[in-house]
PDB file of C-alpha atoms in Angstrom:
ATOM      1  CA  MET A1333      13.875 -66.506 -16.514  1.00 49.00           C
ATOM      2  CA  LEU A1334      15.116 -66.459 -12.932  1.00 49.00           C
ATOM      3  CA  LYS A1335      18.697 -67.271 -12.046  1.00 52.00           C
ATOM      4  CA  LYS A1336      19.076 -70.705 -10.435  1.00 52.00           C
ATOM      5  CA  ASN A1337      20.174 -69.368  -7.033  1.00 58.00           C
ATOM      6  CA  LYS A1338      17.112 -67.092  -6.772  1.00 79.00           C
ATOM      7  CA  ILE A1339      14.563 -69.810  -7.490  1.00 80.00           C
ATOM      8  CA  LYS A1340      12.786 -70.912  -4.323  1.00 88.00           C
ATOM      9  CA  LYS A1341      10.591 -73.582  -5.893  1.00 95.00           C
ATOM     10  CA  VAL A1342      10.000 -75.327  -9.173  1.00 97.00           C
ATOM     11  CA  ILE A1343       6.268 -75.655  -9.770  1.00 98.00           C
ATOM     12  CA  GLY A1344       4.612 -77.725 -12.459  1.00 98.00           C
ATOM     13  CA  VAL A1345       1.134 -76.848 -13.717  1.00 98.00           C
ATOM     14  CA  LEU A1346      -1.121 -79.406 -15.356  1.00 97.00           C
ATOM     15  CA  GLY A1347      -4.428 -77.929 -16.410  1.00 95.00           C
ATOM     16  CA  GLY A1348      -7.587 -79.557 -17.617  1.00 92.00           C
ATOM     17  CA  SER A1349     -11.175 -80.470 -16.938  1.00 92.00           C
ATOM     18  CA  PHE A1350     -10.170 -83.806 -15.345  1.00 93.00           C
ATOM     19  CA  ASP A1351     -13.540 -85.181 -16.439  1.00 91.00           C
ATOM     20  CA  PRO A1352     -12.969 -87.724 -15.009  1.00 89.00           C
ATOM     21  CA  PRO A1353      -9.528 -87.784 -13.388  1.00 92.00           C
ATOM     22  CA  HIS A1354      -7.749 -91.104 -13.949  1.00 91.00           C
ATOM     23  CA  SER A1355      -4.582 -93.108 -13.402  1.00 90.00           C
ATOM     24  CA  GLY A1356      -3.057 -91.605 -16.561  1.00 89.00           C
ATOM     25  CA  HIS A1357      -3.170 -88.118 -15.004  1.00 92.00           C
ATOM     26  CA  LEU A1358      -1.537 -89.531 -11.888  1.00 94.00           C
ATOM     27  CA  SER A1359       1.104 -91.430 -13.840  1.00 93.00           C
ATOM     28  CA  ILE A1360       2.222 -88.422 -15.897  1.00 94.00           C
ATOM     29  CA  SER A1361       2.132 -86.257 -12.783  1.00 96.00           C
ATOM     30  CA  ASN A1362       4.435 -88.566 -10.838  1.00 96.00           C
ATOM     31  CA  PHE A1363       6.682 -88.870 -13.892  1.00 95.00           C
ATOM     32  CA  CYS A1364       6.919 -85.055 -14.158  1.00 96.00           C
ATOM     33  CA  VAL A1365       7.588 -84.592 -10.437  1.00 97.00           C
ATOM     34  CA  LYS A1366      10.596 -86.931 -10.734  1.00 96.00           C
ATOM     35  CA  LYS A1367      11.856 -86.036 -14.215  1.00 96.00           C
ATOM     36  CA  LEU A1368      11.538 -82.261 -13.811  1.00 97.00           C
ATOM     37  CA  LYS A1369      12.521 -82.268 -10.118  1.00 97.00           C
ATOM     38  CA  LEU A1370       9.338 -80.408  -9.196  1.00 98.00           C
ATOM     39  CA  ASP A1371       8.780 -79.186  -5.669  1.00 98.00           C
ATOM     40  CA  GLU A1372       5.061 -79.098  -6.379  1.00 98.00           C
ATOM     41  CA  LEU A1373       2.692 -80.015  -9.195  1.00 98.00           C
ATOM     42  CA  ILE A1374      -0.653 -78.238  -9.369  1.00 98.00           C
ATOM     43  CA  TRP A1375      -3.632 -79.789 -11.089  1.00 98.00           C
ATOM     44  CA  VAL A1376      -5.549 -76.699 -12.178  1.00 97.00           C
ATOM     45  CA  ILE A1377      -9.104 -77.812 -12.805  1.00 96.00           C
ATOM     46  CA  THR A1378     -11.196 -75.906 -15.309  1.00 92.00           C
ATOM     47  CA  LYS A1379     -14.929 -75.566 -14.943  1.00 88.00           C
ATOM     48  CA  LYS A1380     -15.542 -76.530 -18.545  1.00 77.00           C
ATOM     49  CA  ASN A1381     -13.395 -77.610 -21.444  1.00 69.00           C
ATOM     50  CA  PRO A1382     -14.056 -75.074 -24.216  1.00 65.00           C
ATOM     51  CA  PHE A1383     -13.810 -77.853 -26.832  1.00 63.00           C
ATOM     52  CA  LYS A1384     -16.444 -80.094 -25.264  1.00 67.00           C
ATOM     53  CA  LYS A1385     -20.185 -79.559 -25.163  1.00 70.00           C
ATOM     54  CA  LYS A1386     -20.905 -80.877 -21.695  1.00 75.00           C
ATOM     55  CA  SER A1387     -19.041 -82.217 -18.663  1.00 79.00           C
ATOM     56  CA  LEU A1388     -19.801 -85.712 -17.434  1.00 84.00           C
ATOM     57  CA  PHE A1389     -19.261 -84.751 -13.788  1.00 89.00           C
ATOM     58  CA  ASN A1390     -19.969 -81.391 -12.191  1.00 91.00           C
ATOM     59  CA  LEU A1391     -17.065 -79.269 -10.989  1.00 93.00           C
ATOM     60  CA  ASN A1392     -17.323 -80.178  -7.283  1.00 95.00           C
ATOM     61  CA  LYS A1393     -17.439 -83.891  -8.045  1.00 95.00           C
ATOM     62  CA  ARG A1394     -14.338 -83.589 -10.292  1.00 95.00           C
ATOM     63  CA  ILE A1395     -12.449 -81.615  -7.637  1.00 96.00           C
ATOM     64  CA  ASN A1396     -13.322 -84.237  -5.000  1.00 96.00           C
ATOM     65  CA  LYS A1397     -12.364 -87.127  -7.309  1.00 95.00           C
ATOM     66  CA  CYS A1398      -9.018 -85.420  -8.032  1.00 96.00           C
ATOM     67  CA  LYS A1399      -8.316 -84.884  -4.340  1.00 97.00           C
ATOM     68  CA  ILE A1400      -9.074 -88.529  -3.574  1.00 96.00           C
ATOM     69  CA  LEU A1401      -6.819 -89.689  -6.412  1.00 96.00           C
ATOM     70  CA  VAL A1402      -3.811 -87.598  -5.278  1.00 97.00           C
ATOM     71  CA  LYS A1403      -4.200 -87.808  -1.492  1.00 96.00           C
ATOM     72  CA  LYS A1404      -1.144 -90.089  -1.088  1.00 96.00           C
ATOM     73  CA  TYR A1405       1.052 -87.782  -3.147  1.00 97.00           C
ATOM     74  CA  SER A1406       2.171 -84.792  -1.106  1.00 97.00           C
ATOM     75  CA  LYS A1407       3.707 -82.932  -4.063  1.00 98.00           C
ATOM     76  CA  ILE A1408       0.505 -82.951  -6.124  1.00 98.00           C
ATOM     77  CA  LYS A1409      -2.048 -80.258  -5.265  1.00 98.00           C
ATOM     78  CA  VAL A1410      -5.550 -79.802  -6.666  1.00 98.00           C
ATOM     79  CA  LYS A1411      -6.754 -76.256  -7.262  1.00 97.00           C
ATOM     80  CA  TYR A1412      -9.674 -74.515  -8.864  1.00 96.00           C
ATOM     81  CA  LEU A1413      -8.556 -70.959  -9.629  1.00 96.00           C
ATOM     82  CA  GLU A1414     -11.137 -69.562 -12.045  1.00 93.00           C
ATOM     83  CA  ASN A1415     -13.051 -67.961  -9.176  1.00 93.00           C
ATOM     84  CA  LYS A1416      -9.890 -66.176  -7.950  1.00 94.00           C
ATOM     85  CA  VAL A1417      -8.729 -64.952 -11.347  1.00 94.00           C
ATOM     86  CA  ARG A1418     -12.242 -64.461 -12.728  1.00 94.00           C
ATOM     87  CA  SER A1419     -11.264 -66.192 -15.945  1.00 92.00           C
ATOM     88  CA  SER A1420     -10.847 -69.648 -17.395  1.00 90.00           C
ATOM     89  CA  LYS A1421      -8.086 -68.524 -19.756  1.00 93.00           C
ATOM     90  CA  THR A1422      -4.668 -70.121 -19.345  1.00 95.00           C
ATOM     91  CA  ILE A1423      -2.931 -66.744 -19.496  1.00 97.00           C
ATOM     92  CA  ALA A1424      -4.970 -65.462 -16.521  1.00 96.00           C
ATOM     93  CA  ILE A1425      -4.152 -68.577 -14.492  1.00 97.00           C
ATOM     94  CA  ILE A1426      -0.428 -68.306 -15.339  1.00 97.00           C
ATOM     95  CA  ARG A1427      -0.301 -64.600 -14.460  1.00 97.00           C
ATOM     96  CA  TYR A1428      -1.963 -65.342 -11.120  1.00 97.00           C
ATOM     97  CA  LEU A1429       0.416 -68.214 -10.317  1.00 97.00           C
ATOM     98  CA  LYS A1430       3.430 -66.075 -11.252  1.00 96.00           C
ATOM     99  CA  LYS A1431       2.168 -63.260  -9.003  1.00 96.00           C
ATOM    100  CA  ILE A1432       1.770 -65.472  -5.930  1.00 95.00           C
ATOM    101  CA  ASN A1433       4.989 -67.429  -6.626  1.00 94.00           C
ATOM    102  CA  LYS A1434       7.374 -64.605  -7.495  1.00 91.00           C
ATOM    103  CA  ASP A1435      10.615 -66.491  -6.837  1.00 92.00           C
ATOM    104  CA  SER A1436       9.495 -69.760  -8.387  1.00 96.00           C
ATOM    105  CA  LYS A1437      10.077 -71.285 -11.767  1.00 96.00           C
ATOM    106  CA  ILE A1438       6.812 -72.424 -13.326  1.00 97.00           C
ATOM    107  CA  MET A1439       6.653 -75.235 -15.853  1.00 98.00           C
ATOM    108  CA  PHE A1440       3.411 -75.507 -17.799  1.00 98.00           C
ATOM    109  CA  ILE A1441       2.814 -79.110 -18.848  1.00 97.00           C
ATOM    110  CA  ILE A1442       0.860 -80.000 -21.980  1.00 96.00           C
ATOM    111  CA  GLY A1443       0.632 -82.937 -24.344  1.00 93.00           C
ATOM    112  CA  SER A1444       2.088 -82.797 -27.833  1.00 94.00           C
ATOM    113  CA  ASP A1445      -1.511 -82.828 -29.118  1.00 93.00           C
ATOM    114  CA  ASN A1446      -2.011 -79.419 -27.472  1.00 94.00           C
ATOM    115  CA  LEU A1447       1.220 -77.956 -28.849  1.00 97.00           C
ATOM    116  CA  VAL A1448      -0.014 -78.576 -32.404  1.00 96.00           C
ATOM    117  CA  ASN A1449      -2.618 -75.800 -31.980  1.00 94.00           C
ATOM    118  CA  PHE A1450      -1.001 -73.875 -29.112  1.00 96.00           C
ATOM    119  CA  ASN A1451      -0.684 -70.817 -31.373  1.00 96.00           C
ATOM    120  CA  LYS A1452      -4.498 -70.547 -31.276  1.00 94.00           C
ATOM    121  CA  TRP A1453      -4.546 -70.129 -27.480  1.00 94.00           C
ATOM    122  CA  GLU A1454      -5.205 -66.619 -26.205  1.00 94.00           C
ATOM    123  CA  LYS A1455      -1.926 -64.728 -25.646  1.00 97.00           C
ATOM    124  CA  TRP A1456       0.117 -67.855 -26.319  1.00 97.00           C
ATOM    125  CA  LYS A1457       3.348 -65.918 -26.876  1.00 97.00           C
ATOM    126  CA  GLU A1458       2.991 -64.246 -23.484  1.00 97.00           C
ATOM    127  CA  ILE A1459       2.422 -67.645 -21.854  1.00 97.00           C
ATOM    128  CA  THR A1460       5.741 -68.840 -23.275  1.00 96.00           C
ATOM    129  CA  LYS A1461       7.514 -65.799 -21.827  1.00 95.00           C
ATOM    130  CA  LEU A1462       6.148 -66.428 -18.330  1.00 96.00           C
ATOM    131  CA  VAL A1463       6.692 -70.181 -18.059  1.00 97.00           C
ATOM    132  CA  ASP A1464       8.750 -73.010 -19.440  1.00 96.00           C
ATOM    133  CA  LEU A1465       6.570 -75.124 -21.695  1.00 97.00           C
ATOM    134  CA  VAL A1466       6.947 -78.867 -21.098  1.00 97.00           C
ATOM    135  CA  VAL A1467       5.530 -81.050 -23.846  1.00 96.00           C
ATOM    136  CA  LEU A1468       4.710 -84.656 -23.069  1.00 94.00           C
ATOM    137  CA  SER A1469       4.611 -87.212 -25.832  1.00 92.00           C
ATOM    138  CA  ARG A1470       1.164 -88.223 -27.144  1.00 90.00           C
ATOM    139  CA  GLN A1471       0.868 -90.976 -29.703  1.00 87.00           C
ATOM    140  CA  GLY A1472       0.367 -89.652 -33.216  1.00 90.00           C
ATOM    141  CA  PHE A1473       1.146 -85.988 -32.394  1.00 93.00           C
ATOM    142  CA  ASP A1474       4.869 -85.691 -31.616  1.00 94.00           C
ATOM    143  CA  ASN A1475       6.152 -85.009 -35.146  1.00 95.00           C
ATOM    144  CA  ARG A1476       3.420 -82.462 -35.866  1.00 97.00           C
ATOM    145  CA  ALA A1477       4.084 -80.789 -32.506  1.00 97.00           C
ATOM    146  CA  LYS A1478       7.798 -80.413 -33.256  1.00 96.00           C
ATOM    147  CA  LYS A1479       6.910 -78.725 -36.562  1.00 96.00           C
ATOM    148  CA  SER A1480       4.127 -76.569 -35.084  1.00 97.00           C
ATOM    149  CA  ILE A1481       3.987 -72.788 -35.256  1.00 97.00           C
ATOM    150  CA  ALA A1482       4.667 -72.531 -31.503  1.00 96.00           C
ATOM    151  CA  ALA A1483       7.675 -74.889 -31.631  1.00 96.00           C
ATOM    152  CA  ARG A1484       9.162 -72.997 -34.578  1.00 96.00           C
ATOM    153  CA  PHE A1485       8.536 -69.674 -32.805  1.00 95.00           C
ATOM    154  CA  LEU A1486      10.225 -70.837 -29.592  1.00 93.00           C
ATOM    155  CA  ARG A1487      13.132 -72.665 -31.291  1.00 90.00           C
ATOM    156  CA  ASN A1488      13.603 -74.723 -28.101  1.00 84.00           C
ATOM    157  CA  LYS A1489      13.789 -71.612 -25.896  1.00 90.00           C
ATOM    158  CA  ASN A1490      11.586 -72.227 -22.830  1.00 90.00           C
ATOM    159  CA  LEU A1491      10.404 -75.413 -24.572  1.00 96.00           C
ATOM    160  CA  LEU A1492      11.184 -78.923 -23.402  1.00 95.00           C
ATOM    161  CA  PHE A1493      10.015 -82.051 -25.201  1.00 95.00           C
ATOM    162  CA  VAL A1494       9.851 -84.981 -22.779  1.00 93.00           C
ATOM    163  CA  ASN A1495       9.881 -88.547 -23.979  1.00 87.00           C
ATOM    164  CA  ASN A1496       7.523 -90.147 -21.497  1.00 84.00           C
ATOM    165  CA  LYS A1497       5.954 -93.589 -21.528  1.00 72.00           C
ATOM    166  CA  LYS A1498       2.782 -93.452 -23.599  1.00 65.00           C
ATOM    167  CA  ILE A1499      -0.345 -94.073 -21.536  1.00 61.00           C
ATOM    168  CA  ASN A1500      -3.283 -95.616 -23.324  1.00 57.00           C
ATOM    169  CA  ILE A1501      -6.060 -94.043 -21.258  1.00 53.00           C
ATOM    170  CA  SER A1502      -8.036 -90.893 -21.837  1.00 55.00           C
ATOM    171  CA  SER A1503     -10.827 -88.991 -20.146  1.00 49.00           C
ATOM    172  CA  SER A1504     -12.716 -89.009 -23.459  1.00 54.00           C
ATOM    173  CA  ASN A1505     -12.741 -92.821 -23.581  1.00 50.00           C
ATOM    174  CA  LEU A1506     -13.712 -93.042 -19.911  1.00 46.00           C
ATOM    175  CA  ARG A1507     -16.613 -90.626 -20.464  1.00 41.00           C
ATOM    176  CA  GLN A1508     -17.891 -92.774 -23.316  1.00 50.00           C
ATOM    177  CA  ASN A1509     -17.791 -95.856 -21.067  1.00 46.00           C
ATOM    178  CA  TYR A1510     -19.710 -94.030 -18.327  1.00 47.00           C
ATOM    179  CA  LEU A1511     -22.403 -93.087 -20.835  1.00 44.00           C
ATOM    180  CA  LYS A1512     -22.898 -96.638 -22.148  1.00 43.00           C
TER     181      LYS A1512
END
C-alpha cells in the first residue's frame, strides 16, 4: 500500500447493477464518504449482474437514474467502465482504476453477503492486493463473512469490517414490486 504522505486521494468503489438504484445505495454511499474520509466514491455500474437472468431497466436508464439520484452529492460519481476495460470482471475494473489513479488509495466496498463467496470471484486474491476491502454489514451475513475463506486468508490485512446501520431496502425487492 502507499505511504500516507504519497496518497493524493482516497477513492471508494461501489460496484453493482443498480437495477434500480435506490435510497439504500445513497445512504451507504454517504455513510462511506464520511466514515472512510473518501475524496470520491464511484458507483461502477455493470451492464448485467452475472447472478441474475435479466435486468429490469436497460443500462442507459440505470445510468440516468443513478445520476439523478446522486446529483446533489459532489463526491459521488457514476461511471460505466466495461466499455473502456472491455470486461465486466471486477479485477479488470480495479486494474483500470489503479492505472488512472496511481497515487490514490482505492477502497472496494462490498456487503458482508458478498464476502461470504468472495473467494469465488475471478482473481480475488489479486483484488485484495490492489485495494483495501471494506465490508459493510448485511443482516444475516456478518458472522459467516468473518469466518469466510477470504477473511481468513486476509487476516484483517487490507480488510475493514464496518458496522453500519442496516438498511431494509434492496434492488431485488424493488424489482419484484415493479413487476407486480
